[in-house]
XYZ file of N, CA and C in Angstrom:
765
model
N 232.933 78.506 40.067
C 232.923 78.586 38.608
C 232.936 80.010 38.089
N 233.508 80.382 37.423
C 233.856 81.518 36.818
C 232.910 82.372 35.913
N 232.548 83.246 36.216
C 231.503 84.075 35.624
C 231.743 84.776 34.099
N 231.078 84.263 33.192
C 231.433 84.746 31.839
C 231.158 86.320 31.771
N 230.626 87.028 32.202
C 230.430 88.130 32.256
C 231.516 89.105 33.191
N 232.430 88.456 33.794
C 233.373 89.261 34.329
C 234.652 89.439 33.832
N 234.603 91.155 33.453
C 235.648 91.566 32.652
C 237.192 91.166 33.316
N 237.123 90.641 34.327
C 238.531 90.328 35.097
C 239.018 89.040 34.423
N 238.084 88.165 34.608
C 238.237 86.722 34.210
C 238.172 86.897 32.319
N 237.221 87.396 31.747
C 237.555 88.012 30.429
C 238.064 89.264 30.035
N 239.220 89.392 30.566
C 239.829 90.708 29.657
C 239.695 90.877 28.630
N 239.454 90.067 27.497
C 239.256 90.682 26.143
C 237.868 90.577 25.589
N 236.979 90.039 26.612
C 235.162 89.640 25.992
C 234.454 90.695 27.190
N 235.066 92.087 27.460
C 233.908 92.667 27.935
C 232.403 92.884 27.150
N 231.718 92.335 27.676
C 230.026 92.463 27.188
C 229.251 93.826 27.525
N 228.392 93.909 26.731
C 227.509 95.123 26.735
C 226.011 94.578 27.301
N 225.640 93.296 27.680
C 224.750 92.912 28.036
C 225.020 91.757 28.821
N 224.335 91.362 29.762
C 224.103 90.555 30.981
C 222.681 89.516 30.512
N 223.131 88.189 30.006
C 221.910 87.565 29.856
C 220.956 87.229 30.887
N 219.682 87.620 30.865
C 219.274 87.691 32.372
C 217.900 86.488 32.432
N 217.897 85.799 32.965
C 216.595 84.813 33.104
C 215.075 85.374 32.834
N 214.295 85.153 31.667
C 212.798 85.779 31.757
C 211.881 85.155 31.498
N 210.858 85.105 32.246
C 209.155 84.351 32.145
C 209.241 84.635 30.245
N 208.870 83.337 29.848
C 208.316 83.174 28.624
C 206.519 82.939 28.789
N 206.020 83.721 27.993
C 204.224 83.317 27.991
C 203.891 82.406 26.821
N 203.076 81.938 26.903
C 202.693 80.656 25.962
C 202.928 81.110 24.441
N 202.359 82.394 24.437
C 202.635 82.456 23.339
C 203.840 82.867 22.517
N 205.107 83.459 23.198
C 205.852 83.400 23.120
C 206.798 82.137 22.792
N 206.650 81.199 23.840
C 207.272 79.986 23.382
C 206.564 78.958 22.222
N 205.210 79.275 21.963
C 204.522 78.945 20.552
C 205.398 79.329 19.418
N 205.657 80.549 19.408
C 206.094 81.462 18.699
C 207.426 81.072 18.277
N 208.316 80.495 19.319
C 209.313 80.317 18.911
C 209.301 78.882 18.288
N 208.722 78.009 18.642
C 209.008 76.664 18.120
C 207.933 76.580 16.672
N 207.151 77.648 16.444
C 206.202 77.217 15.043
C 207.043 78.204 13.796
N 207.723 79.631 14.828
C 208.321 80.748 13.487
C 209.524 80.586 13.495
N 210.299 80.414 14.912
C 211.541 80.587 14.933
C 212.498 79.613 13.583
N 211.980 78.291 13.233
C 212.756 77.465 12.211
C 212.418 78.713 10.700
N 211.449 79.343 10.910
C 211.335 80.556 9.313
C 212.247 81.262 9.572
N 212.405 82.511 10.844
C 212.530 83.698 10.660
C 213.732 84.154 11.874
N 214.203 82.739 12.353
C 215.375 83.103 13.506
C 216.305 82.653 12.501
N 217.612 83.066 12.436
C 218.981 82.968 11.302
C 219.808 82.326 12.747
N 220.397 81.028 12.597
C 221.479 80.324 13.493
C 222.534 81.424 13.003
N 223.069 81.611 14.408
C 224.621 82.046 14.193
C 225.381 81.280 13.662
N 226.536 82.198 12.425
C 227.433 81.445 11.580
C 228.780 82.192 11.540
N 229.564 81.890 11.192
C 231.063 82.808 11.192
C 231.078 83.044 9.578
N 230.271 82.838 8.999
C 230.227 83.450 7.277
C 229.215 84.197 6.772
N 229.598 85.172 6.270
C 228.405 86.627 6.037
C 227.004 85.783 4.743
N 225.962 86.656 5.503
C 224.522 86.028 5.145
C 224.507 86.325 3.547
N 223.867 85.207 3.111
C 223.758 85.442 1.574
C 222.235 86.386 2.014
N 222.179 88.023 2.017
C 220.667 88.534 2.761
C 219.827 88.238 1.144
N 220.244 88.493 0.142
C 219.006 88.058 -0.842
C 218.230 86.541 -0.991
N 218.965 85.880 -0.367
C 218.533 84.295 -0.468
C 217.492 84.492 1.222
N 218.147 84.983 2.022
C 217.497 85.011 3.048
C 216.011 85.848 3.176
N 216.016 87.021 2.343
C 214.881 87.765 2.581
C 214.143 86.770 1.266
N 214.505 86.344 0.108
C 214.006 85.977 -0.869
C 214.024 87.158 -1.990
N 214.530 88.612 -1.668
C 214.368 89.620 -2.860
C 216.117 90.371 -2.412
N 216.010 91.096 -3.074
C 217.082 92.242 -2.939
C 216.643 93.609 -2.570
N 216.753 93.934 -1.247
C 216.413 95.402 -1.202
C 217.165 95.501 0.291
N 217.338 97.128 0.434
C 218.244 97.779 1.771
C 218.119 97.016 3.178
N 218.937 96.755 3.650
C 219.194 96.045 4.705
C 219.365 96.844 5.854
N 218.496 96.966 7.301
C 218.990 97.803 8.283
C 219.426 96.814 9.565
N 220.043 97.073 10.088
C 220.682 96.139 11.534
C 219.977 96.936 12.426
N 219.313 96.050 13.102
C 219.105 96.486 14.451
C 219.492 95.732 15.715
N 220.145 96.260 17.041
C 220.720 95.672 17.513
C 220.192 96.288 19.102
N 219.672 94.645 19.358
C 218.793 94.952 20.948
C 217.887 95.177 20.722
N 216.810 94.644 19.997
C 215.398 95.047 19.950
C 214.223 95.034 21.129
N 215.100 94.433 22.066
C 213.930 94.449 23.475
C 212.931 93.466 23.122
N 211.435 93.925 23.362
C 210.377 93.089 22.965
C 210.130 93.229 21.660
N 210.239 93.933 21.066
C 210.325 93.970 19.457
C 208.650 94.671 18.875
N 208.598 95.387 20.006
C 207.472 96.329 19.259
C 207.705 97.481 18.634
N 208.962 98.230 18.891
C 209.159 99.198 17.757
C 209.493 98.644 16.449
N 210.821 97.700 16.461
C 210.873 96.660 15.288
C 209.899 96.549 14.521
N 208.885 96.009 14.869
C 207.893 95.639 13.936
C 207.077 96.431 13.552
N 206.948 97.255 13.869
C 206.220 99.082 13.713
C 207.117 99.496 12.723
N 208.405 99.421 12.518
C 209.011 100.044 11.513
C 209.303 99.374 10.912
N 209.142 97.835 10.519
C 209.276 97.196 9.491
C 207.935 97.240 8.876
N 206.455 97.493 9.341
C 205.497 97.635 8.987
C 205.264 98.797 7.864
N 206.076 99.975 8.493
C 206.238 101.318 8.215
C 206.865 101.434 6.692
N 207.962 100.715 6.972
C 209.134 100.152 5.855
C 209.184 99.139 4.901
N 208.218 99.028 4.413
C 207.812 97.480 3.626
C 208.966 97.250 2.422
N 209.831 98.190 2.190
C 210.644 98.113 1.107
C 211.796 97.925 1.490
N 212.180 98.087 2.832
C 213.676 97.773 3.571
C 213.283 96.652 4.194
N 214.535 95.819 4.333
C 214.523 94.387 4.963
C 214.994 94.596 6.504
N 214.974 94.209 7.581
C 215.561 94.299 8.702
C 215.716 92.849 9.410
N 216.964 92.910 10.084
C 217.845 92.011 10.548
C 218.346 92.594 12.357
N 217.484 91.657 12.982
C 217.217 92.269 14.568
C 217.934 91.065 15.261
N 218.740 92.048 16.229
C 219.825 90.940 16.965
C 219.354 91.177 18.161
N 219.249 90.358 19.139
C 219.030 90.138 20.692
C 219.393 88.768 21.152
N 219.536 89.026 22.533
C 219.966 87.972 23.512
C 219.225 87.496 24.105
N 218.361 88.253 24.318
C 217.011 87.735 25.499
C 216.237 86.783 24.585
N 216.229 85.139 25.077
C 214.755 84.543 24.384
C 213.842 84.907 24.696
N 213.126 85.568 25.688
C 211.500 86.351 25.364
C 211.327 87.529 24.807
N 212.444 88.335 24.292
C 212.384 89.125 23.292
C 212.259 88.607 21.817
N 212.766 87.408 21.937
C 212.788 86.958 20.460
C 211.958 86.052 20.173
N 211.318 85.609 21.264
C 209.746 84.940 21.528
C 208.845 86.294 21.250
N 209.046 87.191 21.630
C 207.736 88.673 21.251
C 207.974 88.950 20.386
N 209.060 89.054 19.682
C 208.848 89.951 18.078
C 208.409 88.629 17.206
N 208.513 87.477 17.446
C 207.972 86.424 16.453
C 206.682 86.609 17.151
N 206.208 86.556 17.546
C 204.442 87.045 18.171
C 203.884 88.358 17.470
N 204.766 89.065 17.277
C 204.527 90.089 16.423
C 204.367 89.831 14.841
N 205.249 89.461 14.319
C 205.779 88.729 13.227
C 204.343 88.253 12.906
N 203.923 87.040 13.595
C 202.891 86.125 13.117
C 202.041 87.336 13.399
N 201.290 87.950 14.119
C 199.989 88.685 14.427
C 199.918 89.790 12.955
N 201.120 90.312 13.121
C 200.677 91.265 12.158
C 200.988 91.056 10.700
N 201.396 89.750 10.424
C 202.044 88.875 9.054
C 203.005 90.098 8.528
N 204.375 90.245 9.175
C 205.314 90.997 8.548
C 206.375 89.744 7.972
N 206.406 90.171 6.550
C 207.713 89.201 6.300
C 209.094 89.845 5.928
N 209.353 91.138 6.366
C 210.403 91.772 5.983
C 211.497 91.670 7.396
N 211.664 90.760 8.234
C 212.440 90.609 9.434
C 212.910 89.189 9.543
N 214.160 89.296 9.869
C 214.830 88.394 10.263
C 215.780 88.402 11.455
N 215.650 87.439 12.514
C 216.315 87.499 13.625
C 217.581 86.657 14.173
N 218.415 87.224 14.668
C 219.837 86.294 14.947
C 220.033 86.281 16.802
N 220.096 85.262 17.229
C 219.542 85.392 18.561
C 221.338 85.197 18.995
N 222.094 86.280 19.173
C 223.502 86.050 19.272
C 223.990 87.311 19.658
N 225.493 87.325 20.321
C 226.048 88.777 20.562
C 226.251 89.701 19.219
N 225.686 90.575 19.132
C 225.884 91.807 18.319
C 227.109 91.956 17.778
N 228.304 92.136 18.763
C 229.607 92.231 17.834
C 229.660 91.137 16.987
N 229.610 89.899 17.748
C 230.267 88.854 16.763
C 229.385 88.889 15.483
N 227.830 89.130 15.591
C 227.214 89.155 14.016
C 227.509 89.863 13.553
N 228.315 90.675 13.761
C 228.465 92.105 12.783
C 229.918 91.806 12.378
N 230.565 91.129 13.306
C 232.070 91.172 12.741
C 232.078 89.442 11.526
N 231.221 88.831 11.907
C 231.260 87.520 10.958
C 229.818 87.262 10.197
N 228.995 87.829 9.948
C 227.635 87.857 9.477
C 227.232 88.508 8.324
N 227.890 90.200 8.709
C 227.300 91.126 7.940
C 228.753 91.260 7.022
N 228.509 91.669 5.688
C 229.747 92.124 4.922
C 229.808 93.269 4.948
N 230.941 93.793 4.793
C 231.568 95.206 4.803
C 230.791 95.755 3.587
N 230.066 97.072 4.214
C 229.947 97.742 3.239
C 228.416 97.970 3.137
N 227.752 96.612 3.591
C 226.203 96.404 3.000
C 225.240 96.713 3.213
N 225.223 97.408 4.728
C 224.157 97.959 5.351
C 223.705 99.554 4.905
N 222.246 99.524 4.910
C 221.458 100.406 4.689
C 221.675 101.741 5.941
N 221.502 100.964 7.225
C 221.240 101.521 8.475
C 221.717 100.841 9.502
N 221.589 101.302 10.545
C 221.838 100.507 11.884
C 221.062 101.532 12.927
N 220.030 100.426 13.646
C 219.165 101.152 14.577
C 219.781 100.577 16.152
N 219.882 101.294 17.317
C 220.343 101.121 18.616
C 219.304 101.935 19.191
N 218.220 101.778 19.614
C 217.567 102.073 20.752
C 217.694 101.717 21.622
N 217.603 102.576 23.179
C 217.945 102.835 24.527
C 218.221 101.334 24.688
N 219.784 101.462 24.565
C 220.615 100.190 24.741
C 220.920 100.443 26.083
N 221.274 99.446 27.015
C 221.772 99.625 28.463
C 222.662 100.933 28.988
N 222.195 101.825 29.393
C 223.066 102.565 29.807
C 224.634 102.632 30.799
N 224.188 101.544 31.564
C 225.254 100.853 32.930
C 225.284 102.061 33.510
N 224.452 102.486 34.300
C 224.690 103.955 34.998
C 225.712 104.187 35.864
N 226.336 102.881 36.869
C 227.690 103.352 37.274
C 228.517 103.426 36.659
N 229.393 104.749 37.233
C 230.567 104.910 36.395
C 231.524 103.510 36.445
N 231.379 102.968 37.366
C 232.582 101.381 37.190
C 232.287 100.663 35.851
N 230.900 100.621 35.379
C 230.484 99.645 34.481
C 230.298 100.504 32.948
N 230.798 101.978 33.319
C 230.690 102.488 31.825
C 231.294 102.234 30.493
N 232.380 100.886 31.005
C 233.013 100.636 30.147
C 232.514 99.398 29.523
N 230.905 99.004 29.738
C 230.191 98.127 28.964
C 229.677 98.453 28.314
N 229.227 99.804 28.216
C 228.473 100.657 27.250
C 228.859 100.239 25.700
N 227.777 99.780 24.950
C 228.126 99.563 23.473
C 228.627 100.565 22.719
N 228.196 101.938 22.932
C 228.434 103.034 22.014
C 229.949 103.536 22.333
N 230.867 102.494 21.994
C 232.289 103.095 22.561
C 233.076 103.318 21.129
N 234.200 104.069 20.866
C 234.627 104.047 19.437
C 235.354 102.978 18.836
N 235.740 102.125 19.134
C 236.121 100.981 18.417
C 234.941 99.855 17.963
N 233.829 99.975 18.719
C 232.487 99.570 18.115
C 231.943 100.464 17.213
N 232.074 101.769 17.211
C 231.474 102.649 16.245
C 232.277 102.144 14.838
N 233.856 102.111 15.087
C 234.777 102.348 13.656
C 233.833 100.689 12.836
N 233.614 99.624 13.707
C 233.217 98.590 13.146
C 231.641 98.829 12.593
N 230.947 99.537 12.778
C 229.779 100.081 12.556
C 229.919 100.624 10.907
N 230.634 101.591 11.266
C 231.303 102.590 9.953
C 231.350 101.616 8.589
N 232.140 100.559 9.230
C 233.126 99.809 8.056
C 231.969 98.861 7.475
N 230.993 98.615 8.006
C 229.922 97.782 7.529
C 228.535 98.413 6.720
N 228.723 99.892 6.796
C 228.006 100.725 6.232
C 227.971 101.005 5.287
N 227.404 100.885 3.999
C 227.173 101.551 2.679
C 227.317 102.802 2.615
N 227.890 103.356 1.621
C 228.004 104.899 1.800
C 226.852 105.785 1.530
N 226.925 106.404 2.314
C 225.413 107.281 2.692
C 224.655 106.417 3.802
N 224.917 105.254 4.367
C 224.168 104.608 5.322
C 224.384 105.471 6.830
N 223.153 105.101 7.061
C 223.205 105.671 8.677
C 223.228 105.180 9.759
N 223.389 105.819 10.704
C 223.565 105.058 12.077
C 222.358 106.054 13.266
N 221.776 105.545 13.635
C 220.699 106.024 14.170
C 220.274 105.612 15.472
N 220.863 106.060 16.860
C 221.252 105.777 18.058
C 219.349 106.587 18.742
N 219.313 105.849 19.896
C 218.230 107.182 20.953
C 218.669 106.509 22.059
N 218.733 107.612 23.078
C 218.817 107.122 24.684
C 217.723 108.240 25.315
N 217.440 107.487 26.797
C 216.623 108.561 27.555
C 217.922 108.591 28.591
N 218.833 108.416 28.792
C 219.938 108.710 30.037
C 221.026 109.676 29.272
N 220.623 110.624 29.842
C 221.586 111.850 29.590
C 223.211 111.979 29.544
N 223.450 111.481 30.681
C 225.093 111.004 30.389
C 225.610 109.708 29.253
N 224.587 109.333 29.100
C 224.971 108.401 27.691
C 224.970 108.968 26.752
N 223.751 110.138 26.439
C 223.380 110.909 25.204
C 224.796 111.735 24.981
N 225.305 112.267 26.301
C 226.353 113.201 26.069
C 227.598 112.226 25.420
N 227.670 110.956 26.032
C 228.961 110.268 25.753
C 228.828 109.257 24.062
N 227.625 109.559 24.048
C 227.015 108.804 22.295
C 227.755 110.184 21.232
N 227.191 111.256 21.496
C 227.558 112.159 20.886
C 228.961 112.525 20.984
N 229.944 112.890 21.608
C 231.124 112.665 21.655
C 231.837 111.408 20.970
N 231.642 110.601 21.138
C 231.930 109.096 20.299
C 231.628 109.319 18.427
N 230.444 109.634 18.322
C 229.972 109.999 17.030
C 230.408 110.644 16.221
N 230.266 111.622 17.117
C 231.184 113.301 16.440
C 232.799 113.005 16.438
N 233.520 112.194 16.999
C 234.651 112.120 16.777
C 235.098 110.999 15.763
N 234.280 110.209 15.270
C 234.711 109.268 14.190
C 234.616 109.887 12.711
N 235.765 109.702 12.426
C 235.849 110.299 11.101
C 235.006 109.828 9.728
N 234.742 108.441 9.869
C 233.868 107.943 8.782
C 232.334 108.735 9.081
N 232.082 109.311 9.996
C 230.564 109.664 10.028
C 230.312 111.219 9.760
N 229.158 111.298 9.571
C 228.691 112.607 9.662
C 227.478 113.425 10.169
N 227.306 114.500 10.919
C 226.542 114.250 11.653
C 225.103 114.747 10.763
N 223.840 114.564 10.635
C 222.747 115.101 9.943
C 222.354 116.424 10.621
N 222.613 116.515 12.158
C 221.791 117.368 12.908
C 222.726 118.280 13.451
N 222.037 119.473 14.015
C 223.569 120.507 14.979
C 223.431 120.020 16.187
N 224.051 118.895 16.667
C 223.979 117.937 17.558
C 222.882 117.003 17.819
N 221.543 116.886 18.476
C 221.060 115.890 18.705
C 219.930 116.113 17.461
N 219.392 115.262 16.952
C 218.331 115.063 15.986
C 217.096 114.851 16.380
N 215.975 115.837 15.446
C 214.831 115.396 16.059
C 214.347 113.937 15.504
N 213.456 113.528 16.320
C 212.996 112.028 16.359
C 212.425 111.571 14.670
N 213.322 110.772 14.035
C 212.771 110.665 12.673
C 211.458 109.810 12.804
N 210.574 110.348 11.753
C 208.836 109.593 11.817
C 208.663 108.304 11.958
N 209.678 107.639 11.298
C 210.052 105.961 11.485
C 209.904 105.465 12.566
N 210.718 106.291 13.554
C 210.680 105.795 14.872
C 209.576 105.847 15.867
N 208.855 104.768 16.108
C 207.598 105.172 17.056
C 208.014 105.222 18.534
N 206.973 105.897 19.471
C 207.360 105.571 20.865
C 207.051 104.965 21.473
N 208.031 104.314 22.213
C 207.777 103.278 23.384
C 206.646 103.562 24.529
N 205.769 102.514 24.794
C 204.799 103.005 25.769
C 205.947 103.714 27.441
N 207.207 102.994 27.550
C 208.291 103.463 28.444
C 208.390 104.629 27.990
N 208.663 104.867 27.118
C 209.356 106.940 26.337
C 207.874 107.676 26.746
N 206.942 106.943 26.613
C 205.868 107.990 26.646
C 205.290 108.236 28.042
N 205.637 107.515 28.907
C 205.377 107.682 30.327
C 206.518 108.611 30.676
N 207.719 108.436 30.416
C 208.995 108.922 30.450
C 208.926 110.840 30.199
N 208.485 110.850 29.016
C 208.145 112.266 28.413
C 206.766 113.167 29.057
N 205.660 112.275 29.700
C 205.026 112.624 30.379
C 205.617 113.306 31.507
N 206.244 112.730 32.169
C 206.990 113.238 33.550
C 208.138 114.105 33.255
N 208.500 114.603 32.105
C 209.896 115.533 31.830
C 210.830 115.124 31.726
N 210.714 113.511 31.428
C 212.066 112.838 30.877
C 212.546 113.528 29.539
N 214.089 113.599 29.543
C 214.515 113.550 27.920
C 214.970 112.746 27.471
N 214.587 112.559 25.985
C 214.781 111.662 24.790
C 215.796 111.985 23.875
N 216.828 111.570 23.649
C 217.660 112.159 22.644
C 218.152 111.195 21.579
N 217.678 111.470 20.452
C 218.188 110.899 19.255
C 219.314 111.393 18.338
N 220.200 110.273 17.960
C 221.536 110.790 17.233
C 221.322 110.129 16.153
N 221.351 111.010 14.976
C 221.630 110.356 13.196
C 222.743 110.902 12.606
N 223.685 110.000 12.483
C 224.939 110.315 11.564
C 224.976 109.129 10.285
N 225.129 109.983 9.499
C 225.659 109.081 8.212
C 227.023 108.755 7.820
N 227.288 107.718 6.982
C 228.633 107.365 6.756
C 228.788 108.709 5.376
N 230.184 109.086 5.908
C 230.774 110.201 5.315
C 231.231 109.414 4.031
N 230.997 110.188 2.683
C 231.764 110.022 1.369
C 233.426 109.789 1.467
N 233.907 108.995 1.112
C 235.103 109.058 1.072
C 235.942 108.967 2.549
N 235.380 108.749 3.378
C 235.611 108.848 4.736
C 235.650 109.909 5.528
N 235.409 111.155 4.552
C 235.561 112.829 5.177
C 234.527 113.124 6.191
N 234.668 113.292 7.295
C 233.484 114.065 8.531
C 233.102 115.398 8.117
N 231.840 115.387 8.238
C 231.184 117.087 8.416
C 230.810 116.961 9.843
N 231.912 117.239 10.792
C 231.581 117.945 12.032
C 230.672 118.874 12.084
N 229.787 118.862 13.307
C 228.867 119.800 13.415
C 229.055 120.161 15.088
N 228.868 121.215 15.332
C 228.908 121.693 16.500
C 228.089 121.041 17.805
N 228.375 121.294 19.127
C 227.417 120.451 19.904
C 226.350 121.633 20.357
N 226.063 122.696 19.690
C 225.140 123.543 20.727
C 223.729 123.594 19.665
N 222.930 124.503 19.810
C 221.846 124.535 18.737
C 220.941 124.267 19.285
N 219.827 123.793 18.420
C 218.540 123.535 19.211
C 218.734 122.423 19.756
N 219.190 121.369 19.427
C 219.333 119.925 20.053
C 220.735 119.859 20.524
N 221.652 120.578 20.623
C 222.814 120.524 21.132
C 223.039 120.378 22.731
N 222.188 120.599 23.335
C 222.582 120.565 24.659
C 221.515 119.610 25.443
N 221.721 118.681 25.797
C 220.640 117.750 26.998
C 220.141 118.666 28.140
N 218.952 118.688 27.956
C 218.483 119.520 29.310
C 217.525 120.481 28.526
N 217.507 120.667 27.404
C 217.228 122.133 26.194
C 216.059 121.686 26.112
N 214.556 122.392 25.871
C 213.708 121.965 25.729
C 213.887 121.352 24.239
N 214.437 121.716 23.417
C 214.333 120.989 22.155
C 215.089 119.942 21.973
N 215.998 119.448 23.178
C 216.360 118.093 23.018
C 215.228 117.091 23.507
N 214.340 117.364 23.849
C 213.214 116.481 24.388
C 212.471 116.518 23.103
N 212.425 115.281 22.159
C 211.632 115.102 20.983
C 210.588 113.728 21.262
N 209.074 114.620 21.190
C 207.981 113.606 20.824
C 207.494 113.293 20.197
């Protein structure tokens, strides 16, 4: 049987993820059954009617790969006047976020369980996003797998096309080589402007995850990158030095 994740078998569809089986808790299963019909949006090849989806008109932030949804739920509670569309391929994560939505009574989150690239291309109208969050994407540590990393120039171009003027792209990683690649790719995109001199201080709205807290206590680095869509496609390049400019510098580890 052909492996659907094999880039040799599918040269035009190298994916940044592999769907892995995961255990589902009873709470996650119940949340999927009871809340899925309300909060999970079926994938479709037409742009979403976002005001109808949320029942209001508000800034929309796309989060790609929300994991188990802790940070997503916390951010949505912190920013109640913003709507969030979370995209995740793993069913346990979808169930976990639905459980958070239920327990915390959160109304400004919707979920699409599908490949984020296709969601962006077919379900999100160009120029409609106030922001994009990509927190701790799979770093694909092995060099031969680097091509699977999500943050590559062609995908960043798609993100820029879907950001509203002044909209932002916020990425975070705890893997230094990926941080360096992200900074290089984002800085080279003419439609983006860096908000910092290299790496950015952690924005207040992004909570620390349990995993991140453990890493920081062990002295591991965490790097945030925050870029905005430049007006009229003009870029504002920032030098890659300065307080947050070099992975490994004390200033690049944000708490």
